[in-house]
Structure formats: C-alpha cells, structure tokens
Amino acid sequence: MANKKKDKLFQDIGEIVQAENEEDNRPMEIESYCVNCEKNGITKMLLTRIPHWREIVIMSFECEHCGLSNNEVQFAGSFAEKGCAYTCEIDTKEDLNRQLVKSETATVIIPELELEIPSTTKKGRLTTIEGLVTSIIEDLSTNQPVRKHTEEKTYNKIENIIQKLSNYLENKEKFSVTVDDPAGNREVIIMSTVCDNCGYKSNEVKTNGGIHPTGKKITLLMETIDDLSRDILKSETCGLSIPELDLELQSGTLGGRFTTIEGLLRQVYDELIERIPFVNKGGDSVQDKRRETFKNFLEKLDKVISGEVLPAHIILDDPLSNSYLQNPYAPGPDPNMEIEIYKRSWEQNEILGLNDIVLENYGSTP
C-alpha cells in the first residue's frame, strides 16, 4: 500500500509532461513567507522521478509583492552507502546546454580556476552548465563595487575569475566541471517484460557505468529472519552460494535482480522445481535416489527461506563489483557482513571479454 501511494506521488518526469489530465500535471501550490518583503508568496512543488535515478522535489518560489523568485531541487530518495563524482569536459557550445541535477549535498568544482563551491552555499537545483556558470558569476559579482574601494586585491582576484567564467560562456576557453556528491548512487537499469497475450512476466536489472578495476566478494551471516528482508542487488555477472546447503550458482544464473534475500532465494527454489525434470516424475531406482536427494535439498532451502534453519551464510561473488547487499548499520560496519575486494584473475577477465579490450592507442592501425 505504501508503494502505491509513493507511485502516485512520484511519477516519471516524462509521464508528467505527457499527462492528458491537467489536474494531474499541475504542481502543488503553497502560500509561504517571503524573507525579502515579509509578505506571503507562492511556492510551487512538483514531485517527480528521474528514470534510473531517484525521486526529487522541484520547488519554485515567487513573491508578487517584491518580485523575489528562486528555485531548488531536493531529493526524496534514500542515500547510497558510497558517494560519486562526475567530471565533464566542456569543449563546445552544445556542452554548455547539458542538463545538471545538483543535489543539496553536492560540491561543484572547476579545477582550471581552483574554484570550489561547497554544498552548503548552493541548494539543490535543476539547471544547465551554462546556468550554473551564470549563477556563479552573479554570486561573485555581488558586492564587487564595494570591494573595489575597500579590498582592491580581493576585487582584482574575483574580477579575473569572473572574466574567465565569461570566456567559458562564450566558448573562448575549454574547461571542466566536477560534481562531487557524497550521497550519490550507482546507476542501474531495471527492465520488465509483460506479454499481454500469454501473461508471461519477467524482470531484470542491468548495471550501468564503467567497469570496476577489481572484483568484490560479499559474505553475510544470516542469523535472524530479519536478515532475509535485506535489499540485494545481484548483477548479471554475480555468482551466489550458500555453503551450508552446498548450493552454488555460477555467474550469469538468474540474470540481474533487485529484490530481497528472501525473494532471491525463493526464485532459486521456484526455478529449480520448474527446470529439473525428474523432481515430480517417477522412474527407475537411480532416478528415485536422485529425486529423494534433491527433495531433501529443496526442503532445506525452503527452511532457510522461512527462517527455520538459521544461521546460514550467503556469499555474493561479483568480478565486476556491481552487486550490493543492504547494510542496516550504515554508515557504520555490519558485524555479520564481510566485504573482500580482490584482483580479477586472467581467466575471469577472459570470460568477461576484458582481455581483448584495447585501452591504449585506440583506433590506431596495428
């Protein structure tokens, strides 16, 4: 029920634009206090979701009495355990039109100017690179006439930075922008297939972004039934094993999944029953022995899923480090979870096709 309510609140940004019902497309309007003239203005709020990313709240304030206006973006989703940093090289006019979503926790850096804008000085906002640079110029220009007479050295330094930023806007010089967000999330693509004719349904998670230089092995000791409700992101390259059951799934089995530990193990259980031919069929004595052994295994797996047979270990081994297991103690360490970072073997790189990738002198004739 909670998920359904959240879905109604946060619609994909494309769905909002294409909405036929204007009432559904209209942002919320709230009367709020104006800090400039101390009268009441109007704050408009739009709750939306950026596909493959996070839920956000876009807010815009305007006061009809004094003309004060501003806008900001706030994030409504959960924080990731690790941050992320994005760096973009601005070479052309088109690059200045790139859209930028800056959260309230992100720091913006322009390395060429050694200019850093802390997260505390700028609220979250949805803008472009050009809009970001323009707002920096406007902020730096504030009080410049006063500095010219009181702090001439500071005035000259800031004026040089403003001139450089103006050159960037006119595309006279190349520069780069880095957005460093300690609350960043890794990108994943969640795909779902539904057939209207036969009712077949399936879903899969594909990881996005670059290839991590190392592999990751996550081992969790499941002691209580609450551990089975932990979120788990299993990539398509991740292997899974439960030593207590002698269960081992090779990389590629089940594809990518974003679910809970219970949901993933339940899917393993269902897949084994559906795909193993001799489970529910009679036959010779050899088959009967195999069937009995396999049924005992399924019973043990079912008891682990229901929490009857605990503790037990679950191990995720991902050579591309694209898998994740929820840590309820974050940002502190989980006493029952062990994370091992390792260097991939030549054989693992060969299976993944990484040994054939040309990283240097790309495009040159051998």
XYZ file of C-alpha atoms in Angstrom:
366
model
C 0.000 0.000 0.000
C 2.868 2.362 0.867
C 4.487 1.722 -2.509
C 1.238 2.504 -4.330
C 0.915 5.815 -2.501
C 4.522 6.653 -3.320
C 3.953 5.814 -7.004
C 1.057 8.294 -7.098
C 3.228 10.981 -5.535
C 6.345 10.414 -7.644
C 5.636 9.957 -11.358
C 8.335 9.724 -14.029
C 9.167 13.157 -15.385
C 8.161 12.019 -18.892
C 4.746 10.825 -17.680
C 4.076 14.215 -16.109
C 4.889 16.034 -19.344
C 2.641 13.719 -21.386
C -0.220 13.634 -18.871
C -3.563 14.290 -20.558
C -5.227 15.384 -17.330
C -4.073 18.911 -16.500
C -5.004 18.393 -12.855
C -2.511 15.505 -12.623
C 0.117 17.619 -14.361
C -0.271 20.659 -12.126
C 2.297 21.258 -9.341
C 1.172 21.839 -5.771
C 0.919 25.487 -4.714
C 1.565 26.568 -1.127
C 1.407 30.069 0.318
C 4.699 30.748 2.103
C 6.591 33.554 3.824
C 8.827 35.883 1.774
C 12.091 36.665 3.584
C 12.622 39.787 1.454
C 9.434 41.820 1.969
C 7.968 39.759 4.854
C 4.713 39.203 2.973
C 3.379 35.945 1.551
C 4.442 34.495 -1.790
C 3.644 31.255 -3.607
C 5.796 28.104 -3.536
C 5.124 25.583 -6.309
C 6.196 21.976 -5.695
C 6.466 19.194 -8.276
C 7.169 15.658 -7.058
C 8.727 13.600 -9.832
C 11.053 10.721 -10.543
C 14.021 10.773 -12.926
C 14.117 7.304 -14.570
C 17.002 5.042 -13.478
C 17.936 7.554 -10.775
C 15.993 8.979 -7.833
C 12.847 10.755 -6.691
C 13.186 14.528 -6.495
C 11.096 17.507 -5.401
C 11.361 20.571 -7.671
C 10.378 23.766 -5.835
C 9.902 27.286 -7.167
C 9.103 30.365 -5.063
C 7.798 33.690 -6.376
C 6.592 36.763 -4.495
C 4.171 39.006 -6.395
C 4.772 41.851 -3.929
C 8.546 42.344 -4.290
C 9.387 40.134 -7.280
C 11.734 37.799 -5.382
C 11.996 34.392 -7.049
C 14.153 31.303 -6.644
C 14.095 27.576 -7.256
C 15.718 24.490 -5.797
C 15.759 20.705 -6.017
C 15.533 18.393 -3.011
C 15.992 14.637 -3.069
C 13.290 12.411 -1.640
C 15.049 9.062 -2.071
C 17.462 7.256 0.249
C 21.203 7.883 0.403
C 23.652 5.355 -1.009
C 26.485 3.954 1.113
C 29.098 5.444 -1.213
C 29.358 8.794 -2.926
C 30.143 9.533 -6.564
C 31.913 12.212 -8.575
C 31.122 13.176 -12.182
C 33.567 15.158 -14.322
C 32.540 16.677 -17.653
C 34.856 18.324 -20.185
C 33.201 21.396 -21.728
C 34.553 21.799 -25.268
C 31.656 23.142 -27.344
C 28.583 25.364 -27.118
C 26.432 22.233 -27.007
C 28.206 21.113 -23.828
C 27.010 24.287 -22.105
C 23.418 23.107 -22.675
C 23.915 19.846 -20.770
C 21.339 19.416 -18.021
C 22.681 19.225 -14.486
C 20.908 17.994 -11.367
C 22.854 19.222 -8.354
C 21.730 17.871 -5.006
C 21.924 19.820 -1.775
C 24.853 17.598 -0.701
C 26.959 18.041 -3.857
C 30.103 20.152 -4.219
C 30.824 21.776 -7.602
C 34.464 22.182 -8.667
C 36.026 23.959 -11.652
C 39.648 22.703 -11.499
C 41.045 25.225 -14.028
C 40.162 28.090 -11.676
C 40.735 26.152 -8.451
C 37.162 27.186 -7.726
C 35.135 25.070 -5.322
C 31.519 25.709 -4.383
C 30.677 23.853 -1.140
C 27.334 22.105 -0.806
C 26.360 24.492 1.989
C 26.463 27.569 -0.278
C 24.139 26.284 -3.010
C 20.834 24.478 -2.633
C 19.819 21.615 -4.864
C 18.831 22.752 -8.315
C 17.952 21.597 -11.820
C 19.805 23.696 -14.394
C 22.337 23.554 -17.240
C 26.108 24.020 -17.244
C 25.525 27.497 -18.688
C 23.002 28.292 -15.963
C 25.408 27.057 -13.295
C 28.289 29.225 -14.555
C 25.976 32.230 -14.911
C 24.786 31.879 -11.312
C 28.417 31.676 -10.119
C 29.185 34.925 -11.964
C 26.145 36.595 -10.391
C 27.166 35.472 -6.897
C 30.774 36.597 -7.342
C 29.664 39.969 -8.733
C 27.715 40.730 -5.571
C 29.462 43.461 -3.525
C 32.194 43.905 -6.151
C 31.623 47.713 -6.286
C 32.232 47.875 -2.536
C 35.333 45.659 -2.699
C 36.823 47.886 -5.390
C 37.223 50.646 -2.821
C 37.778 48.631 0.375
C 39.663 45.458 -0.703
C 41.317 46.132 -4.040
C 43.406 42.922 -4.118
C 40.374 40.743 -3.458
C 38.410 42.721 -6.023
C 41.062 42.117 -8.725
C 41.265 38.384 -8.000
C 37.495 37.951 -8.182
C 37.337 40.090 -11.323
C 39.869 37.783 -13.021
C 37.738 34.754 -12.122
C 34.595 36.463 -13.445
C 36.394 37.242 -16.712
C 37.495 33.613 -17.041
C 33.952 32.394 -16.401
C 32.626 34.835 -19.010
C 35.124 33.413 -21.513
C 33.812 29.936 -20.727
C 30.255 31.039 -21.514
C 31.415 32.467 -24.855
C 33.254 29.206 -25.571
C 36.591 31.027 -25.835
C 38.290 28.582 -23.464
C 37.807 24.928 -22.607
C 37.124 23.930 -19.016
C 35.778 21.088 -16.910
C 33.148 20.759 -14.197
C 33.220 18.175 -11.410
C 30.157 17.399 -9.291
C 31.183 15.519 -6.146
C 28.199 14.095 -4.276
C 28.798 12.049 -1.080
C 25.187 10.823 -1.281
C 25.469 9.556 -4.866
C 24.007 6.298 -6.202
C 25.276 3.844 -8.765
C 23.276 3.683 -11.966
C 21.171 0.607 -12.707
C 18.603 -0.124 -15.400
C 15.549 -2.099 -14.259
C 13.848 -3.857 -17.178
C 10.444 -5.528 -17.091
C 8.742 -7.658 -19.762
C 4.989 -8.320 -19.786
C 3.181 -10.197 -22.566
C -0.483 -9.221 -22.981
C -1.219 -12.385 -24.967
C 0.041 -15.112 -22.624
C 0.579 -13.200 -19.383
C 4.298 -14.010 -19.178
C 6.204 -11.645 -16.888
C 9.891 -11.194 -16.173
C 12.219 -8.515 -14.886
C 15.960 -7.989 -14.892
C 18.487 -5.480 -13.602
C 21.402 -4.312 -15.759
C 24.234 -2.345 -14.193
C 25.370 0.837 -15.908
C 28.551 2.905 -15.894
C 32.207 1.934 -16.254
C 33.906 -1.392 -15.497
C 35.317 -1.535 -11.983
C 39.025 -2.456 -11.847
C 38.502 -5.022 -9.053
C 36.045 -7.712 -8.029
C 34.002 -7.845 -4.829
C 33.001 -10.743 -2.603
C 30.271 -10.134 -0.002
C 29.689 -12.706 2.750
C 26.723 -12.306 5.102
C 25.927 -14.436 8.139
C 22.124 -14.632 8.295
C 21.155 -15.116 11.946
C 17.546 -13.932 12.121
C 14.561 -13.805 9.806
C 15.051 -10.022 9.565
C 18.241 -10.649 7.588
C 16.122 -12.239 4.852
C 14.385 -8.904 4.256
C 17.623 -7.087 3.353
C 17.683 -5.464 -0.073
C 20.000 -7.158 -2.540
C 21.184 -6.064 -5.968
C 22.580 -9.063 -7.827
C 24.150 -8.149 -11.145
C 24.146 -10.407 -14.193
C 27.837 -11.237 -13.567
C 27.423 -12.197 -9.904
C 27.650 -15.735 -8.552
C 25.781 -16.845 -5.423
C 26.448 -19.610 -2.911
C 25.174 -20.929 0.434
C 27.884 -23.229 1.887
C 25.552 -24.861 4.451
C 23.398 -26.192 1.581
C 26.256 -26.865 -0.859
C 24.390 -24.502 -3.175
C 26.396 -22.631 -5.773
C 25.027 -20.614 -8.688
C 27.509 -19.643 -11.365
C 27.866 -16.144 -12.783
C 25.010 -15.380 -15.169
C 22.451 -17.596 -13.423
C 19.071 -15.836 -12.954
C 20.440 -12.687 -14.639
C 20.383 -9.386 -12.754
C 17.913 -8.967 -9.901
C 16.956 -6.225 -7.443
C 14.956 -7.824 -4.650
C 15.387 -9.093 -1.080
C 17.405 -12.102 0.070
C 14.142 -13.959 0.661
C 12.865 -13.021 -2.797
C 16.080 -14.127 -4.494
C 16.205 -17.476 -2.682
C 12.512 -18.041 -3.400
C 13.214 -17.507 -7.086
C 16.080 -20.024 -6.918
C 13.688 -22.506 -5.295
C 10.979 -21.988 -7.930
C 13.449 -22.184 -10.821
C 14.894 -25.482 -9.560
C 11.447 -27.085 -9.237
C 10.413 -25.873 -12.697
C 13.586 -26.748 -14.603
C 14.754 -30.045 -13.033
C 12.866 -32.749 -14.987
C 12.983 -35.645 -12.522
C 11.656 -33.824 -9.433
C 7.990 -34.741 -9.866
C 8.271 -37.741 -12.184
C 8.509 -41.441 -11.412
C 11.229 -43.694 -12.858
C 13.922 -46.252 -12.116
C 15.673 -46.699 -8.762
C 18.592 -44.437 -9.733
C 16.238 -41.615 -10.572
C 14.331 -42.266 -7.348
C 17.526 -41.828 -5.302
C 18.391 -38.606 -7.119
C 14.838 -37.387 -6.656
C 14.945 -38.090 -2.922
C 18.299 -36.325 -2.536
C 17.039 -33.335 -4.456
C 13.803 -33.148 -2.478
C 15.812 -33.137 0.756
C 17.880 -30.286 -0.629
C 14.749 -28.317 -1.566
C 13.313 -28.867 1.917
C 16.481 -27.442 3.500
C 16.409 -24.468 1.122
C 12.748 -23.836 1.932
C 13.529 -23.903 5.664
C 16.292 -21.339 5.169
C 13.860 -19.125 3.241
C 11.273 -19.385 6.026
C 13.918 -18.713 8.695
C 13.605 -22.152 10.334
C 17.213 -23.174 9.600
C 19.474 -20.319 10.645
C 22.256 -19.232 10.932
C 23.435 -19.661 7.355
C 25.861 -17.817 5.092
C 25.087 -16.236 1.742
C 28.010 -15.282 -0.496
C 27.872 -12.901 -3.471
C 30.948 -13.054 -5.698
C 30.927 -10.403 -8.422
C 34.080 -9.973 -10.548
C 32.800 -6.552 -11.720
C 31.810 -5.242 -8.250
C 28.316 -4.368 -9.490
C 26.383 -6.124 -6.719
C 25.128 -4.737 -3.428
C 23.775 -6.070 -0.143
C 21.999 -3.746 2.268
C 23.850 -2.753 5.425
C 21.277 -1.698 8.082
C 24.125 -0.354 10.241
C 25.346 2.087 7.555
C 27.416 4.220 7.626
C 28.961 2.002 10.328
C 30.251 -1.532 9.635
C 27.947 -4.564 9.698
C 29.227 -7.111 12.273
C 27.800 -10.007 10.238
C 28.973 -8.843 6.805
C 32.433 -9.258 5.325
C 33.412 -7.485 2.102
C 36.511 -8.624 0.239
C 37.963 -6.610 -2.648
C 40.136 -8.725 -4.940
C 42.012 -8.526 -8.209
C 40.383 -10.452 -11.041
C 42.252 -13.428 -12.458
C 43.217 -13.693 -16.123
C 40.553 -16.391 -16.562
C 37.834 -14.115 -15.154
C 38.873 -11.278 -17.462
C 38.850 -13.723 -20.373
C 35.295 -14.864 -19.604
C 34.176 -11.233 -19.356
C 35.930 -10.350 -22.625
C 38.170 -7.782 -20.952
C 41.460 -9.233 -22.195
C 40.549 -8.267 -25.767
C 39.712 -4.634 -24.995
C 42.233 -2.114 -26.355
C 42.749 0.640 -23.777
C 45.799 2.394 -25.277
C 46.272 3.857 -28.763
C 42.644 3.049 -29.504
C 41.795 3.391 -33.177
C 45.388 3.142 -34.405
C 46.328 0.556 -37.013
C 48.424 -2.309 -35.526
